[in-house]
Short mmCIF file of N, CA and C in Angstrom, two decimals:
data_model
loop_
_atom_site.label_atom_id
_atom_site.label_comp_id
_atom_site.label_asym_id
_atom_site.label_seq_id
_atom_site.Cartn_x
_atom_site.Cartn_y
_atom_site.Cartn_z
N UNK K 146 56.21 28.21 -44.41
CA UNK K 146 56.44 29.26 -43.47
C UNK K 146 57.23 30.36 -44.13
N UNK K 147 56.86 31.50 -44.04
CA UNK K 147 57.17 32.55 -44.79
C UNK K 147 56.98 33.02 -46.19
N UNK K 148 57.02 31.63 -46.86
CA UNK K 148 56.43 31.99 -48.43
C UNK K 148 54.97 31.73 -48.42
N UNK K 149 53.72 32.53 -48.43
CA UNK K 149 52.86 32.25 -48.67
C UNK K 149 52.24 32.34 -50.11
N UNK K 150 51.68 31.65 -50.50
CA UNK K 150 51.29 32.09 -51.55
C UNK K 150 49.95 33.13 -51.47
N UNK K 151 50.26 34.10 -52.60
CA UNK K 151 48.49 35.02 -52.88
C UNK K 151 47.63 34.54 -53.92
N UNK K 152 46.94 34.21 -53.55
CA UNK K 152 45.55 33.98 -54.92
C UNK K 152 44.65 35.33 -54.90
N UNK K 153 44.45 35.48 -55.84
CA UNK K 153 43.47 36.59 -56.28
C UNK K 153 42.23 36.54 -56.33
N UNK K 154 41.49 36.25 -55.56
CA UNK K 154 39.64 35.58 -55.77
C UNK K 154 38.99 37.14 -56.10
N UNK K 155 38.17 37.17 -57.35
CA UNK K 155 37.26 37.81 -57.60
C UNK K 155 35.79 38.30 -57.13
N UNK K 156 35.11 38.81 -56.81
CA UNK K 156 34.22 38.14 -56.44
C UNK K 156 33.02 39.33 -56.97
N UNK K 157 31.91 38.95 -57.06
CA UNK K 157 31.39 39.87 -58.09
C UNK K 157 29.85 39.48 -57.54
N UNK K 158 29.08 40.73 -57.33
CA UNK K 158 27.68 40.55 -56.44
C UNK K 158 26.37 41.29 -57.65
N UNK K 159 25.81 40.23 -57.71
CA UNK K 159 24.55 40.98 -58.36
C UNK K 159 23.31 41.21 -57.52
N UNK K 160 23.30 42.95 -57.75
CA UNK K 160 22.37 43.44 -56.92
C UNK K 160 20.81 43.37 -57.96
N UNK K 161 20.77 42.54 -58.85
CA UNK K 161 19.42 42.56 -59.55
C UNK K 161 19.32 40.68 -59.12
N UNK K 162 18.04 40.53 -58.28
CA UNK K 162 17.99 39.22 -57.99
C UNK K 162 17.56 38.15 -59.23
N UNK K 163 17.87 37.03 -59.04
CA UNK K 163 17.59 35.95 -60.59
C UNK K 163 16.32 35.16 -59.98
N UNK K 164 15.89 34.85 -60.58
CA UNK K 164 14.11 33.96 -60.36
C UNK K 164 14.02 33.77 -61.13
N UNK K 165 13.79 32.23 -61.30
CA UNK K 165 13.58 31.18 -61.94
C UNK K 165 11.61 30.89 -62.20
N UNK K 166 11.42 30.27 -63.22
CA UNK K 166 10.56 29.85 -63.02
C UNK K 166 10.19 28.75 -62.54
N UNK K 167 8.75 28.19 -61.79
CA UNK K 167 8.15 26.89 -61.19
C UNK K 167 8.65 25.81 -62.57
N UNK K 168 8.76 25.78 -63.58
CA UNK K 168 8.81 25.01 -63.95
C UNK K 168 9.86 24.19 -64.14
N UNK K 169 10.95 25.95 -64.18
CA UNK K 169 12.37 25.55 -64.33
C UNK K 169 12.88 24.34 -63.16
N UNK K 170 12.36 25.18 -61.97
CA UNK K 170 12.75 24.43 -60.67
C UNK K 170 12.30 22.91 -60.70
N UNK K 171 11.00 22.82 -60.85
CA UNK K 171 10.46 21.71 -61.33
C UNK K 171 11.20 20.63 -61.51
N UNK K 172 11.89 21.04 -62.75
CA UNK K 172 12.27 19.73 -63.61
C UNK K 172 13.80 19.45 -63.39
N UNK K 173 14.19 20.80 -62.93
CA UNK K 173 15.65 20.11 -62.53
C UNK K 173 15.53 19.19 -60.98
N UNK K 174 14.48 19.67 -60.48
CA UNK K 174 14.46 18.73 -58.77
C UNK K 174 13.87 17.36 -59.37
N UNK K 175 12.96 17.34 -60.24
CA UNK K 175 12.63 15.78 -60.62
C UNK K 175 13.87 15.61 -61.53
N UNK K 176 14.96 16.00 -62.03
CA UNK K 176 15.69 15.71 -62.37
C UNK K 176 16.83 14.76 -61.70
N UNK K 177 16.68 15.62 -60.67
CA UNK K 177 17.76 15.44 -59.47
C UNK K 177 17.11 14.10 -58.52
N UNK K 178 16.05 13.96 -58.26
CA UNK K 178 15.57 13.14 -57.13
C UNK K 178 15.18 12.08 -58.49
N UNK K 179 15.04 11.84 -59.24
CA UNK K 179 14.95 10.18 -60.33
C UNK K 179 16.36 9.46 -60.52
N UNK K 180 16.46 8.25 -60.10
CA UNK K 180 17.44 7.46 -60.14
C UNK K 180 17.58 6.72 -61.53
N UNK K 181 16.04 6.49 -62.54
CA UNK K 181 15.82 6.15 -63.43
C UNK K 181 16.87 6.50 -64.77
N UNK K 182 17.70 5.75 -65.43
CA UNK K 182 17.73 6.07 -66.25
C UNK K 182 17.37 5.74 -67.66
N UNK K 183 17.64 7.21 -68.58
CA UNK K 183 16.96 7.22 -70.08
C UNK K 183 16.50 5.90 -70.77
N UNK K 184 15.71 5.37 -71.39
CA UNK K 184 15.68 4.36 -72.28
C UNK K 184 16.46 4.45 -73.31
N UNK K 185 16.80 5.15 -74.09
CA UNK K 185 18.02 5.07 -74.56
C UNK K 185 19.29 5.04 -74.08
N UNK K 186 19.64 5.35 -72.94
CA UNK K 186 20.97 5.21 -72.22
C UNK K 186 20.97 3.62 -71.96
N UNK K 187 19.51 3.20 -71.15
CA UNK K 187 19.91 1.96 -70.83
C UNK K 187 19.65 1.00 -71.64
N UNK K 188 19.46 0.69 -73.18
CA UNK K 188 19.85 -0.01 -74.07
C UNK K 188 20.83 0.07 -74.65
N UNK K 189 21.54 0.88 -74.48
CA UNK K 189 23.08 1.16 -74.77
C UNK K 189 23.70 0.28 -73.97
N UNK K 190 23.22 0.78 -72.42
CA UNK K 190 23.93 -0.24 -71.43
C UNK K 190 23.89 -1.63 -71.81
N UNK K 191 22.50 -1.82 -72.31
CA UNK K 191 22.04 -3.39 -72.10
C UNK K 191 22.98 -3.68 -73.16
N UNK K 192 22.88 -3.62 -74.39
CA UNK K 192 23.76 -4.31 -75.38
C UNK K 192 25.11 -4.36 -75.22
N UNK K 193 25.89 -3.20 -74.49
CA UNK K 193 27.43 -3.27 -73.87
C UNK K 193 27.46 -4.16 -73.06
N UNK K 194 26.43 -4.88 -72.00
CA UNK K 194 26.67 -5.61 -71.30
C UNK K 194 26.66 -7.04 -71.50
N UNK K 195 25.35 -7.04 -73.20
CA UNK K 195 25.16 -8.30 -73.48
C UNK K 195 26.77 -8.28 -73.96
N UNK K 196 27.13 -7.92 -74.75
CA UNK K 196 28.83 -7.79 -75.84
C UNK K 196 29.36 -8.50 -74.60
N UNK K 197 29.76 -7.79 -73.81
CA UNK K 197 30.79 -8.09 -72.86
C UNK K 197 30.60 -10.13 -72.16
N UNK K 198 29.21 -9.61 -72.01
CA UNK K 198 28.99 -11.42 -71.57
C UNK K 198 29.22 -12.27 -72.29
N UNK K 199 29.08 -12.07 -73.80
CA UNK K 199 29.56 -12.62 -74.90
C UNK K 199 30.80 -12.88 -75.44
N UNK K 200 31.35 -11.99 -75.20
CA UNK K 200 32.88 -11.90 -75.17
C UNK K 200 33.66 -12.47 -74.43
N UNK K 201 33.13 -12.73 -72.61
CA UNK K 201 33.47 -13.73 -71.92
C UNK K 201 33.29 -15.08 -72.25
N UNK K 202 31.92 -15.36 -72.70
CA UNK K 202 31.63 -16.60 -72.44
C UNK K 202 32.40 -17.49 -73.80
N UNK K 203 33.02 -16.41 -74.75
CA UNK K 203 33.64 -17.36 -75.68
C UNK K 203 34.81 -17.48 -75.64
N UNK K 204 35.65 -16.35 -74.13
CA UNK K 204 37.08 -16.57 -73.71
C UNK K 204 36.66 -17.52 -73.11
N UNK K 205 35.59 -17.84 -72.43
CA UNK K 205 35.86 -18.92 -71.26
C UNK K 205 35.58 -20.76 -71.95
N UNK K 206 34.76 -20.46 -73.30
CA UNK K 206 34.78 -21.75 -73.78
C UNK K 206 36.43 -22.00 -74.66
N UNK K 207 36.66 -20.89 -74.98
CA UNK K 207 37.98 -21.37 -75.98
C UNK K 207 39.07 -21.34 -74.59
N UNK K 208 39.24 -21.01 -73.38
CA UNK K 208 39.85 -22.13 -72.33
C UNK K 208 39.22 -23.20 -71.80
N UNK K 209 38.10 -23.30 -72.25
CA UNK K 209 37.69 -24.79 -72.07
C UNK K 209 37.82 -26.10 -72.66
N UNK K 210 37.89 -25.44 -74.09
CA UNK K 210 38.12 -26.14 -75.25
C UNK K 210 40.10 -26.69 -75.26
N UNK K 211 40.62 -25.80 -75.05
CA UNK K 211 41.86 -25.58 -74.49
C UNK K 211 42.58 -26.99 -73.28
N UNK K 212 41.75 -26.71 -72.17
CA UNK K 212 42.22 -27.29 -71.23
C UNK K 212 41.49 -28.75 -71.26
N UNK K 213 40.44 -28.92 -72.32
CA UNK K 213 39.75 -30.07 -72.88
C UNK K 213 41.00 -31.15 -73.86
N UNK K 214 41.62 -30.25 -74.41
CA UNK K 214 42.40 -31.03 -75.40
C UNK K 214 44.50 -31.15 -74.56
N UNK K 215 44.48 -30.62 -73.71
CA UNK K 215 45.44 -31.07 -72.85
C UNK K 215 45.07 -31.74 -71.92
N UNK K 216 43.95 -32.32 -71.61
CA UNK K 216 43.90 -33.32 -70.79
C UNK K 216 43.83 -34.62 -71.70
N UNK K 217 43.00 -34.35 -72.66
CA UNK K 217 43.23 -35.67 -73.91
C UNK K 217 44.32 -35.91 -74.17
N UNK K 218 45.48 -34.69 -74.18
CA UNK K 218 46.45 -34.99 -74.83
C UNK K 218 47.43 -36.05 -73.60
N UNK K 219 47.27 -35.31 -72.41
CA UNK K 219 47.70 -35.95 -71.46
C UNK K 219 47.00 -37.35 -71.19
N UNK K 220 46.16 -37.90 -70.94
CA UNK K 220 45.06 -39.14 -71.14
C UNK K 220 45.82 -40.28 -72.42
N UNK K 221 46.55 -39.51 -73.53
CA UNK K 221 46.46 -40.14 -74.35
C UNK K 221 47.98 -40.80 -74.28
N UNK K 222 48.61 -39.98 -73.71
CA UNK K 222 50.31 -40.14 -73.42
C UNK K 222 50.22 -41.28 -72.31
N UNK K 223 49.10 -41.13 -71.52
CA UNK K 223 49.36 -42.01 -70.62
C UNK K 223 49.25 -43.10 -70.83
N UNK K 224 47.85 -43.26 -71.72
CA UNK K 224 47.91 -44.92 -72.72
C UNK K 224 49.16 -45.11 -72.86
N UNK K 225 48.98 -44.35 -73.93
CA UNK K 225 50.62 -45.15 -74.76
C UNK K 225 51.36 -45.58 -73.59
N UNK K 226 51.97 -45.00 -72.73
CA UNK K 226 52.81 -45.40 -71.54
C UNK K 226 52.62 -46.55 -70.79
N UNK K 227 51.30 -46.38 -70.69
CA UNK K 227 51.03 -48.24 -69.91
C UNK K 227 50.74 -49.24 -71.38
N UNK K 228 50.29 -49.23 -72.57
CA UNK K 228 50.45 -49.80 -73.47
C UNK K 228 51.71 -50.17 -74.01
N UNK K 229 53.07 -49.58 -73.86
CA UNK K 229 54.02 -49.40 -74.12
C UNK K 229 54.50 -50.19 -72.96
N UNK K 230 54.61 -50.50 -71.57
CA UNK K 230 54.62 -51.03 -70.58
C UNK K 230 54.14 -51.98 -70.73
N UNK K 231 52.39 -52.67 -71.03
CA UNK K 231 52.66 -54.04 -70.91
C UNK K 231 52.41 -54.89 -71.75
N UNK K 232 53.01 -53.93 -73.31
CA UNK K 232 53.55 -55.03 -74.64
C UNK K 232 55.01 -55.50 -73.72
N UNK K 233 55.85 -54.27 -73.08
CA UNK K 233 57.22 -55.01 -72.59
C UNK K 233 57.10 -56.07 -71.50
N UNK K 234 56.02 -55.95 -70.45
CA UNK K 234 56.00 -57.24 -69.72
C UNK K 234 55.50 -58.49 -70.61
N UNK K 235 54.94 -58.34 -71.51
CA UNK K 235 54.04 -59.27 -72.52
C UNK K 235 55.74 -60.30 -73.05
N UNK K 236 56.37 -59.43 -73.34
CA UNK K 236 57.56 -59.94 -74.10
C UNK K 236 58.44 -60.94 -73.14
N UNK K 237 58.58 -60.17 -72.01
CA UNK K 237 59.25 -60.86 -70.92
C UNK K 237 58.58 -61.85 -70.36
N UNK K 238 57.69 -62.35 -70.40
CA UNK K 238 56.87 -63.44 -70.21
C UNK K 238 56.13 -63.28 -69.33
N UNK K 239 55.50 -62.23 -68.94
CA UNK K 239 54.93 -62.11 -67.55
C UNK K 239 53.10 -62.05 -68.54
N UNK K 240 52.23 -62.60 -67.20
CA UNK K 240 51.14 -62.35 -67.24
C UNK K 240 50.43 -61.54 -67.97
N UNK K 241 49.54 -61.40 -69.15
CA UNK K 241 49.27 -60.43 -70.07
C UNK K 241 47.64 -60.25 -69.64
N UNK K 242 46.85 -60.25 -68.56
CA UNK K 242 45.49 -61.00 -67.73
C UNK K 242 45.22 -59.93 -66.44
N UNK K 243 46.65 -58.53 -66.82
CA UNK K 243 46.83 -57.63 -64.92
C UNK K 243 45.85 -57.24 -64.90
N UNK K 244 44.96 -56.61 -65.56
CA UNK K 244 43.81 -55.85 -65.60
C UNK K 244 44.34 -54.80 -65.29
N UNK K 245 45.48 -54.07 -65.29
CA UNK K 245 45.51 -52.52 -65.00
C UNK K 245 45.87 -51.93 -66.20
N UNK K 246 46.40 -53.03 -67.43
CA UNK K 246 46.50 -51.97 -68.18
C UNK K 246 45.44 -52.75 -69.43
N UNK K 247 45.02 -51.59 -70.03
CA UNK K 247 44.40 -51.63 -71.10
C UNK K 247 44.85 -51.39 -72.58
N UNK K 248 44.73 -52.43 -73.76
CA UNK K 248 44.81 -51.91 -74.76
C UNK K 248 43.97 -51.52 -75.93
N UNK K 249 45.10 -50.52 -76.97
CA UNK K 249 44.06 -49.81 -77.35
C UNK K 249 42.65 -50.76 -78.59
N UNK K 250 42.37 -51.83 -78.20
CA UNK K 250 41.18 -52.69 -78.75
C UNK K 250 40.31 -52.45 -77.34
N UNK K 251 40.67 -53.07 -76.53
CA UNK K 251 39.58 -53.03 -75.03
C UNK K 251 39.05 -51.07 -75.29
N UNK K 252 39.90 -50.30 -75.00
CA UNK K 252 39.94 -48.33 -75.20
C UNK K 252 38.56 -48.76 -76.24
N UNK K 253 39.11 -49.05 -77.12
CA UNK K 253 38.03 -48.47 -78.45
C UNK K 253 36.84 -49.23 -78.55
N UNK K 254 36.87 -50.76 -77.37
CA UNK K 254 35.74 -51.16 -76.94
C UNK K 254 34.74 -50.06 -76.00
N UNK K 255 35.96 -49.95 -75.17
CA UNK K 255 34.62 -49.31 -74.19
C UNK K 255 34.58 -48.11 -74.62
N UNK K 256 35.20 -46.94 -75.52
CA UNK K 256 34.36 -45.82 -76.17
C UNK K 256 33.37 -46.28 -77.05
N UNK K 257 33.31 -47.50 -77.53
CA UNK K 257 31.90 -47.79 -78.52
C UNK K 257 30.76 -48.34 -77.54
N UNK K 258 31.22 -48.46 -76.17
CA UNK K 258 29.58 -49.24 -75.01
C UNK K 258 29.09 -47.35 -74.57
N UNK K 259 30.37 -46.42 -74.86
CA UNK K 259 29.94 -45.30 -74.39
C UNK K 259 29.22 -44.90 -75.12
N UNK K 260 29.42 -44.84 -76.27
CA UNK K 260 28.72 -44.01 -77.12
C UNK K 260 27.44 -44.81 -77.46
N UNK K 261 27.09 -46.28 -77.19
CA UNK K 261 25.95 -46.75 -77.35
C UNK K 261 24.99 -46.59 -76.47
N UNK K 262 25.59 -46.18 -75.06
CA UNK K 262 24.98 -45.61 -74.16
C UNK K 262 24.42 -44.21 -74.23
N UNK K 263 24.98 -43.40 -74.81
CA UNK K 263 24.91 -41.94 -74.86
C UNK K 263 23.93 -41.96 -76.37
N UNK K 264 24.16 -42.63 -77.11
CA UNK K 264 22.78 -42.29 -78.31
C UNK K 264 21.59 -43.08 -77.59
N UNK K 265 21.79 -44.21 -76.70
CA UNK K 265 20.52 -44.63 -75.45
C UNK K 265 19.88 -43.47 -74.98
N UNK K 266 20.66 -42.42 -74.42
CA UNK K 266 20.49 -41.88 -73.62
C UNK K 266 19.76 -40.67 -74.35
N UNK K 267 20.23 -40.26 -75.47
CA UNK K 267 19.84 -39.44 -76.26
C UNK K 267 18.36 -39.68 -77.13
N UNK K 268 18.36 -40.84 -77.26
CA UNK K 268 16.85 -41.24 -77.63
C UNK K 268 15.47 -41.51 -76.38
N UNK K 269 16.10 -41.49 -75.44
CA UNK K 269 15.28 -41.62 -74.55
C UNK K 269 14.83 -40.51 -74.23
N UNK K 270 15.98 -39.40 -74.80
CA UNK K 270 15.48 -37.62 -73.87
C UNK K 270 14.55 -37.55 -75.49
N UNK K 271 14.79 -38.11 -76.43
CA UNK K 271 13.57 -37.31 -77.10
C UNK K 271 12.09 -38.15 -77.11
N UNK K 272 12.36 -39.16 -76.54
CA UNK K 272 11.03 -39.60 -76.40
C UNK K 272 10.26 -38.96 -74.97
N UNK K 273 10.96 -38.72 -74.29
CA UNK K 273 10.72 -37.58 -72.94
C UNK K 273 10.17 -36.08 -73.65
N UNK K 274 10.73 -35.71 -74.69
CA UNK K 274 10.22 -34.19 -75.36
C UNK K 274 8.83 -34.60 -76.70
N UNK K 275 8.26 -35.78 -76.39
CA UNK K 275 7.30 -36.26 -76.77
C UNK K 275 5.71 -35.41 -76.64
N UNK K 276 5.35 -34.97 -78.04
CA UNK K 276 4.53 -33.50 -78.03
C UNK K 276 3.11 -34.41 -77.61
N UNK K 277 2.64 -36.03 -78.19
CA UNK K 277 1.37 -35.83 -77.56
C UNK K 277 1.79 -36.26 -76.28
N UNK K 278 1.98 -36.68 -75.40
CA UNK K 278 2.44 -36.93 -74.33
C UNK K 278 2.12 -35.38 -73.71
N UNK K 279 3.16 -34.80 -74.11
CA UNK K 279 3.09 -32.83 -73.03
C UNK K 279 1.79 -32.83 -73.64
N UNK K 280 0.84 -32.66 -74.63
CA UNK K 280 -0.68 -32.22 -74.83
C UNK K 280 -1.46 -33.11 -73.60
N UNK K 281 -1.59 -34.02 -74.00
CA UNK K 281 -2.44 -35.23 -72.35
C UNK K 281 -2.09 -34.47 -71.54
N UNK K 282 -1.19 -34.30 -70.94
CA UNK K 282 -0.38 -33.95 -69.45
C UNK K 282 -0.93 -32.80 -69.49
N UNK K 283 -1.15 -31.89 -70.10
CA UNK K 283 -1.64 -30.13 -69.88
C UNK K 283 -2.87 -30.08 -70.06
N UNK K 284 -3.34 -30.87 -70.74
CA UNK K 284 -5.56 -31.39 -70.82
C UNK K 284 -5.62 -31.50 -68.92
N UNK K 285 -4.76 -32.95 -69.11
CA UNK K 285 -5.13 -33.60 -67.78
C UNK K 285 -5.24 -32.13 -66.39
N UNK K 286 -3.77 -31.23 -66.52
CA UNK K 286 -3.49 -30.17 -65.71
C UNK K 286 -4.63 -29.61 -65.80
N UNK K 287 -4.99 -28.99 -66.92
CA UNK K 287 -6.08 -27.87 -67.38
C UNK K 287 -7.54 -28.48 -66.48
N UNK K 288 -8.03 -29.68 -67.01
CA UNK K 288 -9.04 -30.21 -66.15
C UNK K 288 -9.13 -30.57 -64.66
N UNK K 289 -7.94 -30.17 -63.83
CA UNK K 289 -8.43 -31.00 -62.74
C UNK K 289 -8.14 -29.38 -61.90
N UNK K 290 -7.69 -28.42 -62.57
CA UNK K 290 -7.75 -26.95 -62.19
C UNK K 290 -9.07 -26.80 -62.79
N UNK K 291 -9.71 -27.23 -63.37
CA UNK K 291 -11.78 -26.03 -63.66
C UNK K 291 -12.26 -27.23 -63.06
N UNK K 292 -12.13 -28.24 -62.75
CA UNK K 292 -12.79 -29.04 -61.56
C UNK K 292 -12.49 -29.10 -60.27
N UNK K 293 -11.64 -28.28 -59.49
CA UNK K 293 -10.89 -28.75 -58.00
C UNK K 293 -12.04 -29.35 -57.22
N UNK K 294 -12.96 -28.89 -57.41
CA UNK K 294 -14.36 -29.86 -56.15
C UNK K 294 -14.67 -31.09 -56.78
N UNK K 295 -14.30 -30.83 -58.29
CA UNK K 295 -14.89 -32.83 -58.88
C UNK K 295 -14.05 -33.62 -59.84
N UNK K 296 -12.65 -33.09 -59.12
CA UNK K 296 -11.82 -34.24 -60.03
C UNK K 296 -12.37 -35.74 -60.86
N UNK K 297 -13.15 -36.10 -60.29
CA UNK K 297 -13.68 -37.35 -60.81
C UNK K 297 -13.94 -37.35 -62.34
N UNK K 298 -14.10 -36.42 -62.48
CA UNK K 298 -14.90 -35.50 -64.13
C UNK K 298 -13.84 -35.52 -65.41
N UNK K 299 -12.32 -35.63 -64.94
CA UNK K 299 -11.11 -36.24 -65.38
C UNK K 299 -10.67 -36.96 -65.93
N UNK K 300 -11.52 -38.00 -66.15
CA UNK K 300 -11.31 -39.37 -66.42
C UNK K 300 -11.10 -39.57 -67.81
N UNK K 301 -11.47 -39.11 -68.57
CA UNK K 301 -11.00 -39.18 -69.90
C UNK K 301 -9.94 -38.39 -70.13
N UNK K 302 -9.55 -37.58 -69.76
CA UNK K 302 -8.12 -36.74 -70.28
C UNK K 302 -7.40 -37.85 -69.57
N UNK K 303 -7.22 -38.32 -67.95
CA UNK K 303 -6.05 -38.80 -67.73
C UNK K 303 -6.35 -40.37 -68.43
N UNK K 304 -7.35 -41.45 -68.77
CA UNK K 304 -7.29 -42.10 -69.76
C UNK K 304 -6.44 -42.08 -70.91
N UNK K 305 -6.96 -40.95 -71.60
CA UNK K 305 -6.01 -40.93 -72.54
C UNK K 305 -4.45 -40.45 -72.31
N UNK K 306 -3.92 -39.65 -71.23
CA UNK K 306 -2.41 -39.20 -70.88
C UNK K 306 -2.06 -40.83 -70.28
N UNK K 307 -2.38 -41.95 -69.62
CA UNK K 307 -2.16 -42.89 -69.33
C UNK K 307 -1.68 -43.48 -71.04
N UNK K 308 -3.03 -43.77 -72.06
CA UNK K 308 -2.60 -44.80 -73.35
C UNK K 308 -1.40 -43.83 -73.71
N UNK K 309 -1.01 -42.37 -73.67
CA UNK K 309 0.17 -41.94 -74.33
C UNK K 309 1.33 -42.40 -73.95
N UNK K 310 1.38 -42.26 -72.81
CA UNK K 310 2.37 -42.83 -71.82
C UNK K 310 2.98 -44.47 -72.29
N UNK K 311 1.57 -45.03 -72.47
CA UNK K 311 1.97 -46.69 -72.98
C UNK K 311 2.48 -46.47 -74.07
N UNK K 312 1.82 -45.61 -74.65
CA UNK K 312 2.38 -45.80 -76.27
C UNK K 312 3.95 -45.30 -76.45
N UNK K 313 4.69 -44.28 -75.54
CA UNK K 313 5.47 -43.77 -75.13
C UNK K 313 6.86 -44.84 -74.80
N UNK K 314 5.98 -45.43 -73.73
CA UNK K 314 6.65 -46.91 -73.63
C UNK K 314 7.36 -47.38 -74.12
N UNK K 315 6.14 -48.31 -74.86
CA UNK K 315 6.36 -49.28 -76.07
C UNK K 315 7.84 -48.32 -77.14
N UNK K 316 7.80 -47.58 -77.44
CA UNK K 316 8.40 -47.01 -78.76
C UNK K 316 9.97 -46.83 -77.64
N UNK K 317 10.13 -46.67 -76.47
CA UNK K 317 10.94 -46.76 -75.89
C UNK K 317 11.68 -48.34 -75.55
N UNK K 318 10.90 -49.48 -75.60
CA UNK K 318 11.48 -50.54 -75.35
C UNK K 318 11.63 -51.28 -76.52
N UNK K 319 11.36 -50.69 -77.80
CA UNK K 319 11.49 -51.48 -79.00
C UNK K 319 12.70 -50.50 -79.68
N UNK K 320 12.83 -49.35 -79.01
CA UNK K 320 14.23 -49.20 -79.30
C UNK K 320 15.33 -49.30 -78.68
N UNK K 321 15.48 -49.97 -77.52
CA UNK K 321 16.65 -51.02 -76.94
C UNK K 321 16.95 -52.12 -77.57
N UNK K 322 18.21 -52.53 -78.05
CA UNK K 322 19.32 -53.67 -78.66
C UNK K 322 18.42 -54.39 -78.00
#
């Protein structure tokens, strides 16, 4: 109130009119109405975005890796603690038969039933990624799609995806202990 300020606006009129050309107009309105952007802009984008996902996903494994080895570490303290616990009931004459605690011979038993399980388990997924096996299976697919009115006509592809399968089998039960 009372101090106002003055600004000075210029203002300046051209009496010779400007016209553009159709083409000019053109391309700035398809300019304006395309949401699309450049192929070069958006491979720029794309690779900043792959970086960035990349960049996460190896903060998020090295806290995985992280919070992987403080729980071992914690896991491992805790042995000792009940191992350490019932060598001392062992001494005092008490029952050595509780079943709650484990030592580290039983531990390094059952990480060796694990890991005999897990190379089980691991040989079984590659007899599952078994190439003639997927060939039968995609004959068999392939034929009973150019026959849908005469499946019957089949019979030898799934014949033979059946003997793969056995043979599949077999190589699976002769490699079980």
């Amino acid at each position: 109130m009372g101090a106002s300020q003055s600004t000075s606006e210029k203002v300046y009129h051209n009496e010779t009119p400007i016209e553009f050309s159709g083409d000019v107009v053109n391309q700035l309105s398809d300019h304006i109405s395309t949401t699309e952007t450049a192929p070069e802009r958006q491979s720029t984008l794309d690779s900043h975005i792959r970086g960035r996902i990349q960049q996460e996903l190896s903060h998020l494994r090295s806290e995985e890796e992280t919070v992987r080895q403080q729980i071992e570490a914690a896991l491992e303290k805790e042995n000792l603690d009940r191992e350490v616990e019932g060598a001392g009931q062992v001494q005092e004459g008490d029952e050595a038969s509780s079943g709650d605690v484990k030592s580290s011979v039983s531990l390094m038993g059952d990480l060796q039933d694990i890991r005999t399980k897990i190379d089980r388990f691991h040989s079984r997924r590659q007899l599952e990624d078994n190439d003639a096996v997927k060939v039968a299976r995609d004959e068999v697919v392939e034929c009973y799609r150019k026959n849908q009115t005469s499946t019957l006509d089949c019979w030898r592809e799934t014949q033979k995806f059946k003997a793969s399968v056995a043979g599949l089998e077999q190589e699976y039960f002769k490699s079980l202990p």
